[in-house]
Coordinates of C-alpha atoms and ligand atoms in Angstrom, one line a residue:
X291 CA 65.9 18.6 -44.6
X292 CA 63.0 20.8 -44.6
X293 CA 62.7 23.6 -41.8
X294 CA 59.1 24.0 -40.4
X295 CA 58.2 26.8 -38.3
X296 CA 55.0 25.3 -36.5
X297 CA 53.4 28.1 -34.5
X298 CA 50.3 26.6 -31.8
X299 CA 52.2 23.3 -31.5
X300 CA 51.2 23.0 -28.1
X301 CA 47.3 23.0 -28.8
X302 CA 45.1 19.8 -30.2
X303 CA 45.8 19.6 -33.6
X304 CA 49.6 21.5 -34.4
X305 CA 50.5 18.7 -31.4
X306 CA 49.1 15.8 -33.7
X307 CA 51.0 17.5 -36.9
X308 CA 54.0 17.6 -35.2
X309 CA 54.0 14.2 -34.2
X310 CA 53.1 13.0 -37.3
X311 CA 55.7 15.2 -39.1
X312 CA 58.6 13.9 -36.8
X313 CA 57.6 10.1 -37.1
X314 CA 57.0 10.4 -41.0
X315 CA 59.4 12.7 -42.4
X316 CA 62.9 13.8 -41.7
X317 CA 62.0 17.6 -41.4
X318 CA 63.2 19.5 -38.7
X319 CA 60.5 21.9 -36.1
X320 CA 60.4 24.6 -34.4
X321 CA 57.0 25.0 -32.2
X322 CA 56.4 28.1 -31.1
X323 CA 53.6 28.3 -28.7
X324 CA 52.2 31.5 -26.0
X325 CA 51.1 28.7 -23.8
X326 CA 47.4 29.8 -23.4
X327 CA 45.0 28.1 -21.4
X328 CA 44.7 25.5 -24.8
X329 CA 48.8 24.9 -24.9
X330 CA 50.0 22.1 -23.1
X331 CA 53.2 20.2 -23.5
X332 CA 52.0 17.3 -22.3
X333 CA 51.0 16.7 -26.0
X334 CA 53.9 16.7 -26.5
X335 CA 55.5 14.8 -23.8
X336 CA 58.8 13.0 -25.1
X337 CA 59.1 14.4 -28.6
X338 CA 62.2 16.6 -27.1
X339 CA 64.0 13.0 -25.7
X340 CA 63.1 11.5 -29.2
X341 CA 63.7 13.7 -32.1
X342 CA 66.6 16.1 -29.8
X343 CA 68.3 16.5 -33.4
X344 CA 65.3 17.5 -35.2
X345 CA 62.8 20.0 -32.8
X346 CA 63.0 23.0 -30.4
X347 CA 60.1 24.7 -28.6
X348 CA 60.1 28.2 -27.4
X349 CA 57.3 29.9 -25.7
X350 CA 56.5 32.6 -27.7
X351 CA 53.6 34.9 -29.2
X352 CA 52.7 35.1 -32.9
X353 CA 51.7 38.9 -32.0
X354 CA 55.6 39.9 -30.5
X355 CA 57.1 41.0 -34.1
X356 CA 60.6 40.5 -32.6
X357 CA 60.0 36.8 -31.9
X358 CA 58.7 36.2 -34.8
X359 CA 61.3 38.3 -36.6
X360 CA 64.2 36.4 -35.2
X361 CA 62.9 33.1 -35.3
X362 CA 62.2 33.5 -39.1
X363 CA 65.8 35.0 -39.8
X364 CA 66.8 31.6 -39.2
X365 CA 66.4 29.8 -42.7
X366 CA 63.0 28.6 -42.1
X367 CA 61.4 26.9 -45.0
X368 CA 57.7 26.7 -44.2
X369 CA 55.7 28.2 -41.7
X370 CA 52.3 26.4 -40.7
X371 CA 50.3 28.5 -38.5
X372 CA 48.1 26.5 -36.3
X373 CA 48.1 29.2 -33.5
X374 CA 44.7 31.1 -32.7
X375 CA 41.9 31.7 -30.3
X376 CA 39.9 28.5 -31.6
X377 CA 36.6 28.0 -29.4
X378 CA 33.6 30.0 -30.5
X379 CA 31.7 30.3 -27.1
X380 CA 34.6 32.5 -25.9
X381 CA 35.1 34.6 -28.8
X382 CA 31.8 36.0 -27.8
X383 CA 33.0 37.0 -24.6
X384 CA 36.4 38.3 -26.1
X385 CA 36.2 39.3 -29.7
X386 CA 38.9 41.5 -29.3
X387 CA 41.3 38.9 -28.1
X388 CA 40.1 36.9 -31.0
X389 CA 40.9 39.7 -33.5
X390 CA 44.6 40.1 -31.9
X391 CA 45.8 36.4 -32.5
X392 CA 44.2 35.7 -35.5
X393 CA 44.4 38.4 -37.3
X394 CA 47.1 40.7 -36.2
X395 CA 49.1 37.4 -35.4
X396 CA 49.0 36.1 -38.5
X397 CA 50.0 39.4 -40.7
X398 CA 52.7 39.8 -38.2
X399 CA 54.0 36.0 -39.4
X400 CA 53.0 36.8 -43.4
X401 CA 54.7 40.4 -42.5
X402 CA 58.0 38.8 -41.5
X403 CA 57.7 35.8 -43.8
X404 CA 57.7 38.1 -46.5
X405 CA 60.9 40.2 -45.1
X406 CA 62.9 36.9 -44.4
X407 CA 62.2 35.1 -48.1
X408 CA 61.9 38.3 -50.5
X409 CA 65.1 36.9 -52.0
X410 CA 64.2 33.2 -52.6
X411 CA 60.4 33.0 -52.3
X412 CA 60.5 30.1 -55.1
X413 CA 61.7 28.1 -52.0
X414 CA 58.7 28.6 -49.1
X415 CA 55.5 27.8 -48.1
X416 CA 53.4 29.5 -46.1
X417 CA 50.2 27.4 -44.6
X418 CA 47.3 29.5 -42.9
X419 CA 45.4 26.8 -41.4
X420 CA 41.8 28.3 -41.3
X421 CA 38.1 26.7 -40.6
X422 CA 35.8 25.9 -42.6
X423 CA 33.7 28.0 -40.4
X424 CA 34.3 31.2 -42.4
X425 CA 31.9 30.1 -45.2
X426 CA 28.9 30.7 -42.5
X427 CA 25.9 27.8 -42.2
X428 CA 24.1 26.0 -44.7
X429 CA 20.1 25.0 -44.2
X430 CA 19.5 21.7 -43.4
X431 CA 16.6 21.8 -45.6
X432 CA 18.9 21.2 -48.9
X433 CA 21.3 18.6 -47.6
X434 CA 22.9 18.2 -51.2
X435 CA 25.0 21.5 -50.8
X436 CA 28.1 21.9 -49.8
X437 CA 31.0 24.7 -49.4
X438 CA 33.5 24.9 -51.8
X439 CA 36.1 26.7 -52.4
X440 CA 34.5 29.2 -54.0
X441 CA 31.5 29.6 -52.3
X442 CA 31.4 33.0 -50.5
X443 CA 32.9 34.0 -47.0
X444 CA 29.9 34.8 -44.7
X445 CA 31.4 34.3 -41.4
X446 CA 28.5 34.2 -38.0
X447 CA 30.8 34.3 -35.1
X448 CA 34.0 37.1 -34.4
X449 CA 35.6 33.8 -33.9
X450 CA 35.4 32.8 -37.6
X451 CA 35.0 36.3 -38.7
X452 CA 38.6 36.9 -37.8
X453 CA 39.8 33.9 -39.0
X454 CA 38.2 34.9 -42.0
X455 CA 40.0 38.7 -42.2
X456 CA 43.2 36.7 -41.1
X457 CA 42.4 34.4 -44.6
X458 CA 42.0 37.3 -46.7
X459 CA 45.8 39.1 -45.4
X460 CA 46.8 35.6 -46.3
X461 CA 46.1 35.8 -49.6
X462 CA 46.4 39.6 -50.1
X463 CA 50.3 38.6 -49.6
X464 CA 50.2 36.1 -52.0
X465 CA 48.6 38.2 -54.7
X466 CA 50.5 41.6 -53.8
X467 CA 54.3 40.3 -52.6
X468 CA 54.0 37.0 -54.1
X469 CA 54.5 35.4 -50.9
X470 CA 53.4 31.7 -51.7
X471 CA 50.8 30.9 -49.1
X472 CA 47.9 27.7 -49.3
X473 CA 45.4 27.9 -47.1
X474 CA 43.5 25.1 -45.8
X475 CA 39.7 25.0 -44.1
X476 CA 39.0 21.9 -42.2
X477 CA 35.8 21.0 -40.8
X478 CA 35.2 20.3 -36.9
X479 CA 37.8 18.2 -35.6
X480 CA 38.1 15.2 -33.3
X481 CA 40.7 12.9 -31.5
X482 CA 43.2 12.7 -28.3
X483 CA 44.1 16.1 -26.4
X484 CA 41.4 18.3 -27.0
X485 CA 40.7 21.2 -24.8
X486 CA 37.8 19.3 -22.9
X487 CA 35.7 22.8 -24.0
X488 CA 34.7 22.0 -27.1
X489 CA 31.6 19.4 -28.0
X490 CA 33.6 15.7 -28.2
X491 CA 35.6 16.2 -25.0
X492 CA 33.5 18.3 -22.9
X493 CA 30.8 15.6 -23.7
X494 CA 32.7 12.9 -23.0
X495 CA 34.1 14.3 -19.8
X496 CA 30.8 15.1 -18.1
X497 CA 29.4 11.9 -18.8
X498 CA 32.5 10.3 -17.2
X499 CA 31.4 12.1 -14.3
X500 CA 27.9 11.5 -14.2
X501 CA 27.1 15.6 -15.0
X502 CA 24.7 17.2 -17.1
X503 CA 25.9 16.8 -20.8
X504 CA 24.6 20.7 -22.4
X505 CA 23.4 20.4 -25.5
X506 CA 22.5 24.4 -26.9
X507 CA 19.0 25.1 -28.8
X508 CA 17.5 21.7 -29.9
X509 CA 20.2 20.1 -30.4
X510 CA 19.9 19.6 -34.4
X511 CA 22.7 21.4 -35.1
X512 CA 24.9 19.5 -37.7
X513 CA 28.6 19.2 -37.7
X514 CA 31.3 17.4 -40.3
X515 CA 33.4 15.3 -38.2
X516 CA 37.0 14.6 -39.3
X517 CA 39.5 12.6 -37.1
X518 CA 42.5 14.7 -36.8
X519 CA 45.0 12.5 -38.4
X520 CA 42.7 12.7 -41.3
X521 CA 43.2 16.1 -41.3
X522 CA 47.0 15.9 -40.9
X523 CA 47.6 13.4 -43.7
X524 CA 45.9 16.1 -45.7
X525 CA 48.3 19.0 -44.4
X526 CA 51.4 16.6 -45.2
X527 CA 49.5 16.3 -48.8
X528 CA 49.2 20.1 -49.2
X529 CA 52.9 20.7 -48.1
X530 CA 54.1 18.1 -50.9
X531 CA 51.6 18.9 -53.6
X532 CA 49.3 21.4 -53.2
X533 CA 49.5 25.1 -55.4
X534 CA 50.7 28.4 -54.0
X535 CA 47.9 30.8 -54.4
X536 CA 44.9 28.3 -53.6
X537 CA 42.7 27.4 -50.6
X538 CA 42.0 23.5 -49.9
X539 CA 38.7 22.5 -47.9
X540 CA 39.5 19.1 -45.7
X541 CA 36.6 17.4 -44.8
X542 CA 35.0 13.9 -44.6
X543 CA 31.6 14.0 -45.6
X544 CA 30.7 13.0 -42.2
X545 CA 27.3 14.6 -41.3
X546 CA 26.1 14.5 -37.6
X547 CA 23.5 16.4 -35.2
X548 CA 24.9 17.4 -32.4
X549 CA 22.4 15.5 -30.2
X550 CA 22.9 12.0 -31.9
X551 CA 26.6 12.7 -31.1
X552 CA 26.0 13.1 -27.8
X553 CA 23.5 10.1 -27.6
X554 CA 26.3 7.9 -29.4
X555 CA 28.9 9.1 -26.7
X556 CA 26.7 7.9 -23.9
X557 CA 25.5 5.1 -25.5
X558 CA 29.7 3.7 -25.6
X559 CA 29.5 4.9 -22.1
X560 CA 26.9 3.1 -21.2
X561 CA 25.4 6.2 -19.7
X562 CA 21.5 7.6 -19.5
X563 CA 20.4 10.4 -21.8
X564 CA 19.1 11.6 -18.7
X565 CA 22.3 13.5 -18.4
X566 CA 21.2 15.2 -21.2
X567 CA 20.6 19.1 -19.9
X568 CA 19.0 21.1 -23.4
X569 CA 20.4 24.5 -22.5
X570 CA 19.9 28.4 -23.9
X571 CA 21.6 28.3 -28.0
X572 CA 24.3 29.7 -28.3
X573 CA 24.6 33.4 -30.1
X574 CA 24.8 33.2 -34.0
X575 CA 24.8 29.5 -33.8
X576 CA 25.5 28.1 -37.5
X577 CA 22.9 25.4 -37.9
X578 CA 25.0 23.0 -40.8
X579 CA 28.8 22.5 -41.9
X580 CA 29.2 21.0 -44.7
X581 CA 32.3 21.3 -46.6
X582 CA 33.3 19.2 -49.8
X583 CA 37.1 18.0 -50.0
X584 CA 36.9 17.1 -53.8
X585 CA 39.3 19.7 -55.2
X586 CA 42.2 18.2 -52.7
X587 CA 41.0 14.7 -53.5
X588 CA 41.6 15.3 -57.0
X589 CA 44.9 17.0 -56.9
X590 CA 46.6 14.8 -54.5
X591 CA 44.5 11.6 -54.2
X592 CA 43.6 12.2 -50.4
X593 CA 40.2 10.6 -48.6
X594 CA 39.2 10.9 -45.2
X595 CA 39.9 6.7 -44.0
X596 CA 38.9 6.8 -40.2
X597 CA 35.9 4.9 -39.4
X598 CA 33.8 7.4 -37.3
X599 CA 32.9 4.7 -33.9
X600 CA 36.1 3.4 -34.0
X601 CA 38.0 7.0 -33.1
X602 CA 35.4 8.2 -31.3
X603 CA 36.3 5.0 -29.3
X604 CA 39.6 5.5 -29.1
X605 CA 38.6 9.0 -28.2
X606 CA 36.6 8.1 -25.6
X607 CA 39.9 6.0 -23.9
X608 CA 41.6 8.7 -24.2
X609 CA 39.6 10.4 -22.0
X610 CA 38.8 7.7 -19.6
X611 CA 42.9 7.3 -18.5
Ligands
NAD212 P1 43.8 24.9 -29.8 O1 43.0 26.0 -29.2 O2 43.7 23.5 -29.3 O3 45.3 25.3 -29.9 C1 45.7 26.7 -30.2 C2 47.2 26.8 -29.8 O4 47.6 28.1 -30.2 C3 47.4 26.6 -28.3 O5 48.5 25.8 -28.1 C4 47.7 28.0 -27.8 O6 48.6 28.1 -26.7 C5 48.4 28.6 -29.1 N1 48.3 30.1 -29.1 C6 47.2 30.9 -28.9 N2 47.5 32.2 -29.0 C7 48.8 32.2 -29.4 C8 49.7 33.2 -29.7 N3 49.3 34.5 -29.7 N4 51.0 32.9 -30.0 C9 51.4 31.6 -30.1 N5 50.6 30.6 -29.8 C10 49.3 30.9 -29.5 O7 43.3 24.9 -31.3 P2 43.1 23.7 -32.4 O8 41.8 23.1 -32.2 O9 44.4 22.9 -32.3 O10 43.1 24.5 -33.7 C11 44.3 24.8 -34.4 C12 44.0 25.6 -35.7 O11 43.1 24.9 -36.5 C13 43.3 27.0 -35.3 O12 43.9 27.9 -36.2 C14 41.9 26.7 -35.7 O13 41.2 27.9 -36.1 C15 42.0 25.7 -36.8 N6 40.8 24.8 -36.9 C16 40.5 24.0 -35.8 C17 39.4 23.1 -36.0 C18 39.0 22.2 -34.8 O14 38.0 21.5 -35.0 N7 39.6 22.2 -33.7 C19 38.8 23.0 -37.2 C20 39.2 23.8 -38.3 C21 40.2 24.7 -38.1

């Protein structure tokens, strides 16, 4: 029985991975979570009742090198670091913040990984789960490219900027202590439990209230949508067969502008696109996402498989509870 060390477990998507982890393998968690205005346990509600033999939370900040010290002393196997500052608009406000969980958070986990496997590295895994927003934005004027892998990092915002710096620790451990760390970049993300600030949920939950629904600039900003249990399947895959030393983009070739989104969420609502409020854009907006997924398609066989409406749906119930 594997032992994963899931730190953010309390936010949108380490919730969904731990879930899925729990139901579909027999691997044993720890979540360790600071709790920030994004954690809530509620995603978690139950888990504890379920799987009592097989998870323990403990509040907890990636950034306190005691914590992270002890909790690593004890045999972990894998480390999957979900927790960060994640929403773009307030990494603006606070860069500093940003550049203290992501960056100094994550070397203090690579730091103490490191310490805690020197003797049996062969072992481990360490997964720095990053965005595909440190590659920058594309133009929409050549909608053939895509990010790879290997395109350059040319990060807009301190938000992705620092999850860039915390990428490039990540793999300066790899190369320099031979710490065996993946790292993943995943494009935007929706589903159930998402801090109702970011696009899907905030959209959603002013049109369920008959608010203003602000869309920044003119709107044609384009995003590549993955359902988030798309994007966990593709974790799971990268824990079982991906190659120490690499970086896998997760996406699902699912282009939209931001405004059609917002149009489509009203139109399920049956809502006016009167509520539509354009409003000032926002600083260093990236105008296009678009990531391809084919190197982890062709080492592991994984695909994006949600239909698009049909979570947004679901999405949308979520909401409406
Ligand atoms: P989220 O904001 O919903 O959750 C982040 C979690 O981290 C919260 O539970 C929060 O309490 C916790 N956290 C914050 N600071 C912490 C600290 N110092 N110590 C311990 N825990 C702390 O974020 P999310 O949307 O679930 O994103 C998870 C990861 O995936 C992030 O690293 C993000 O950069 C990355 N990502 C997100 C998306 C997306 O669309 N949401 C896309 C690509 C990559």
């Amino acid at each position: 029985m594997k032992k994963i060390l899931v730190t953010g477990g309390a936010g949108f998507i380490g919730s969904h991975f731990i879930k899925f982890m729990l139901a579909h393998t027999d691997c044993f968690i720890i979540n360790v979570d600071k709790l920030t205005y994004a954690g809530n346990l509620d995603n978690l509600s139950g888990i504890d009742s379920i799987y009592q033999n097989r998870y323990r939370f403990f509040k907890g900040d990636i950034c306190d090198n005691q914590n992270v010290s002890e909790i690593l002393k004890s045999e972990v196997d894998i480390v999957v670091n979900f927790a960060a500052e994640s929403h773009v608009d307030r990494s603006i406000e606070t860069p500093d913040l940003f550049a203290k969980t992501n960056i100094m958070g994550t070397l203090v986990l690579l730091q103490n990984a490191q310490k805690a496997w020197q003797s049996n590295l062969n072992e481990k895994l360490f997964i720095q789960i990053s965005t595909d927003e440190v590659y920058g934005s594309l133009s929409e004027e050549s909608p053939e490219m895509r990010f790879t892998e290997d395109s350059p990092i040319n990060p807009s915002s301190p938000y992705s900027a620092s999850k860039a710096a915390a990428d490039m620790l990540a793999m300066s451990f790899y190369h320099t202590y031979r710490l065996p760390v993946i790292i993943t970049r995943c494009s935007n993300n929706y589903g159930p439990n998402q801090y109702p600030e970011k696009l899907i949920p905030l959209m959603i939950s002013n049109a369920l209230q008959d608010k203003p629904l602000p869309v920044y600039g003119d709107g044609q900003n384009i995003r590549d949508w993955i359902y988030v249990e798309d994007n966990i399947k593709a974790i799971n895959k990268i824990l079982n067969k991906g190659i120490v030393g690499n970086v896998y983009n997760i996406g699902a070739e699912n282009e939209i502008k931001n405004i059609d989104l917002v149009k489509q969420i009203l139109d399920i609502l049956n809502k006016p696109y009167s509520l539509i409020q354009y409003v000032e854009d926002r600083a260093g907006h990236d105008r296009r996402y678009a990531i391809s997924a084919s190197k982890l398609s062709s080492l592991t066989g994984w695909s994006a498989q949600a239909n698009f409406t049909e979570k947004l749906k679901l999405t949308i119930e979520h909401y409406n509870k």
